[in-house]
Amino acid sequence: MNGETRPKLVQESRKIPPPEGYVAKSYVRGREAYERMYRESVERPEAFWAGVASELEWMRPWESVMEGDFPDFSFFRGGRLNVCANCVDRHALGPRRNKVAIFWEGENGDREVYTYLQLHREVQKFANVLKKLGIQKGDVVSVYMQNLPQTFIALLACLRIGAVYNTVFAGFSPEALRERIVDSKAKLVVCADVSFRRGRTVPLKENVDRALEGVDTVRAVVVYRRGGVEIPMVEGRDYDWDHLMREASPDCPPEPMEANEPGLLIYTSGTSGRPKGIVHAGGGFLVGTYAYTKYQLDLRDEDVYWNTADIGWLTAHIFVLVGGLACGATTVLYEGAIDYPHPGRLYEMVERYRVNKLFSAPTAYRMLLKYGEEVARRYDLSSLELFASVGEPLNPEAWEWVHRVLGGGRAVINNTWGQTETGGTPLASAPGAVEMKPGSCGVPFYGHHLDVVDAEGRPVPDNTPGFLVIRRPFPSLARDIFGDRNRYVETYFRPVPGTYFTGDSAVRDEDGHFWVLGRVDDVINVSGHRISTMEMESALIAHPKVAEAAVVGQPDPVKGSVPVAFVILESSAERTPGLETELAEWVVKEIGSFARPAAVHIVETMPRTRSGKIIRRMLREVLQEGTVRGDTTGLEDFDAIDRLVESLRNKPGI
Ligand code: PRX
């Protein structure tokens, strides 16, 4: 051992200064400005958060900016505001009234455009629809729809009257939907008749009917007719969106809400067990997401901004529905798959709307990479100046490709780190201020005190892996797990007392950049060597034949655990004999012999969540048990497991 504690990924990092053209348009310019603003924001967080909050509209001033500590804290106590009024009215009643809020495209090419003023009118109408159906402040409304303007209208209407919305991803099965409706005690469901995904028609209303069998808390279902197909309607329970909207008054004043009252609820999977209903305070979520969106994307009035996230995931709420609209952004909203009906669909839309800020997921960027440079070259992408991502590691190879091919070598790449629980992204490049490092998650956001600690909660030196924790509350941090305060306290505040425990491991390097290495349970300890699955995956993806890789630990009596790799090849790559061994050797070459995979499995498919993340837990179960026994409701494609088991049986790897 040479005493080197940095993962290889960190050792190999290079620094890229923010492009000059971008710096001029950034809210914070240069490292010094970032350092000063950051220092002030953590030394006097009250002043920082009060400054952000005062850019928004309040109906009654707050009595105190921050109070209490984990797990009982509040922000802007006593202050009253309305999230919808801040996202819509603030613009619709001012000079932005005729600015486009949403350019929407359906997968089949349908298009709609909404200005802030139009949105204002529709939202008020739907708010009145909700009221007429008996929905009151504090009631939970389930929204089971794909990316549509009407989905935004429904959610904003909930925020307007103080109902708590719960979006359920439109790809979830009836079982998963039922579980969420029951757990949240939803009183009303809003859905589309169908959604279009990769040319297929997904029967959302039919799924709702199945989910509601035997559920008696739901008193009404409102159906938006996206596909206009024949669907059975239950008399006295089901209502037609258009019909209700025709009769609704376009005047509904926003409900004044105390800043800490619940605003939204979203379910996320834990490592095991039933999904957790993460509760966000409306006011806290608004202030936090407004700040993240403004500073991390440098949103300006002239921008055309497209975040490809599905409204079923919190990213779309952080950076579009609440954060984006609070900033008065012009956003692109798209219903379907970004490579449908052809691999250039995303590029085609970037070209059509002259999108200059694009936010997507690492897996989407890797998919574009896999389709190749030639597809990208067919379109005019010169408008693009910022690419952001969140949700999983953005490996340096994908980073470099996006930077070079999509960004023409002159764009900002902003790999942000966040969680459903953090309601935002406490780590991100400060674009225009801080140098970028491919693979890193950037630097702490203003007002956030992050640290890397050991199992006893002691800070570890720079360049040493440890647990990522957050030392102080911030406005958008989840306030509860719905109906299970105890689980909230135990999961997030028990592991390292005095901190919020992220469950991720990370390294802070000598420049203050954080490198998130993966979930704590994704770190494999082989013979006392700590290996991040992300680091191994990143090494594998750098192999010219590899498109996607996932590495999991398998218990080993001698070594504690050993890494096992699952690999999907590039479509053009030839599966030569002995390729598995070659890939194992490749990892050895890239990282060291201690990281040699015990097995490499070349597979056609992997289990993924509906947001595209590979579910490593299921890979582990397939390895150890030959099948998956745990919760599978988060799976995108249920056949993936069978095909995986089959391919392991036929081709045992090395
Ligand atoms: O492990 C981290 C990983 O995704 C987890 C959070 O997932 P989710 O709740 O679905 O968050 C959605 C984002 C609002 C984290 O605990 N993760 C997120 N971003 C990154 C990441 N891992 C590595 N690099 C990232 N940039």
Coordinates of N, CA and C and ligand atoms in Angstrom, one line a residue, residues 268 315 318 390-394 415-421 441 502 504 516 518-519 613, ligand 1:
T268 N -40.9 6.6 -2.3 CA -39.6 6.1 -2.9 C -39.3 4.8 -2.2
T315 N -37.5 14.7 -9.3 CA -36.7 15.6 -10.1 C -37.5 16.6 -10.9
I318 N -38.8 19.2 -8.5 CA -37.7 20.1 -8.0 C -37.4 21.1 -9.1
V390 N -28.9 14.1 -12.8 CA -29.0 13.8 -11.4 C -29.5 12.3 -11.3
G391 N -29.3 11.7 -10.2 CA -29.9 10.4 -10.0 C -29.0 9.2 -9.8
E392 N -27.9 9.3 -10.5 CA -26.9 8.2 -10.4 C -25.6 8.7 -10.9
P393 N -24.5 8.0 -10.8 CA -23.2 8.5 -11.2 C -23.2 8.8 -12.7
L394 N -22.6 9.9 -13.0 CA -22.3 10.3 -14.4 C -20.9 9.9 -14.6
N415 N -23.2 17.9 -13.0 CA -23.7 16.6 -12.4 C -24.1 17.0 -11.0
T416 N -25.4 16.9 -10.8 CA -25.9 17.2 -9.4 C -26.2 16.0 -8.6
W417 N -26.1 16.1 -7.3 CA -26.4 15.0 -6.5 C -27.6 15.4 -5.6
G418 N -28.6 14.5 -5.5 CA -29.7 14.8 -4.6 C -30.5 13.5 -4.4
Q419 N -31.5 13.6 -3.6 CA -32.4 12.5 -3.2 C -33.8 12.9 -3.1
T420 N -34.7 12.0 -3.3 CA -36.1 12.3 -3.0 C -36.3 13.0 -1.7
E421 N -35.5 12.5 -0.7 CA -35.6 13.1 0.6 C -35.1 14.5 0.7
C441 N -19.5 15.2 -8.2 CA -20.8 15.8 -8.1 C -20.7 17.3 -7.7
T502 N -27.3 10.3 4.6 CA -27.8 10.2 3.3 C -27.8 8.8 2.8
D504 N -25.4 7.4 1.5 CA -24.4 7.3 0.4 C -23.0 7.4 1.0
V516 N -19.5 11.2 -5.1 CA -20.4 10.3 -4.5 C -20.1 8.9 -5.1
G518 N -21.6 5.9 -4.3 CA -22.7 5.0 -4.4 C -23.3 4.8 -3.0
R519 N -24.4 4.0 -3.0 CA -25.1 3.8 -1.7 C -24.1 3.1 -0.8
K613 N -32.9 3.5 -13.6 CA -31.7 3.0 -12.8 C -31.7 1.5 -12.7
Ligands
PRX1 O1 -27.2 7.1 -4.3 C1 -27.5 8.5 -4.7 C2 -28.0 8.5 -6.1 O2 -29.4 8.4 -6.1 C3 -29.9 8.4 -4.8 C4 -31.2 9.2 -4.7 O3 -32.1 8.6 -5.6 P1 -33.5 9.3 -5.8 O4 -34.2 9.5 -4.4 O5 -34.2 8.6 -6.8 O6 -33.2 10.8 -6.2 C5 -33.6 11.4 -7.3 C6 -33.0 12.8 -7.4 C7 -33.8 13.9 -6.8 C8 -28.8 9.0 -4.0 O7 -28.8 8.6 -2.6 N1 -27.5 9.7 -6.8 C9 -28.2 10.8 -7.1 N2 -27.5 11.7 -7.8 C10 -26.3 11.1 -7.9 C11 -26.3 9.8 -7.3 N3 -25.2 9.0 -7.3 C12 -24.1 9.5 -7.9 N4 -24.0 10.7 -8.5 C13 -25.1 11.5 -8.6 N5 -25.0 12.7 -9.2

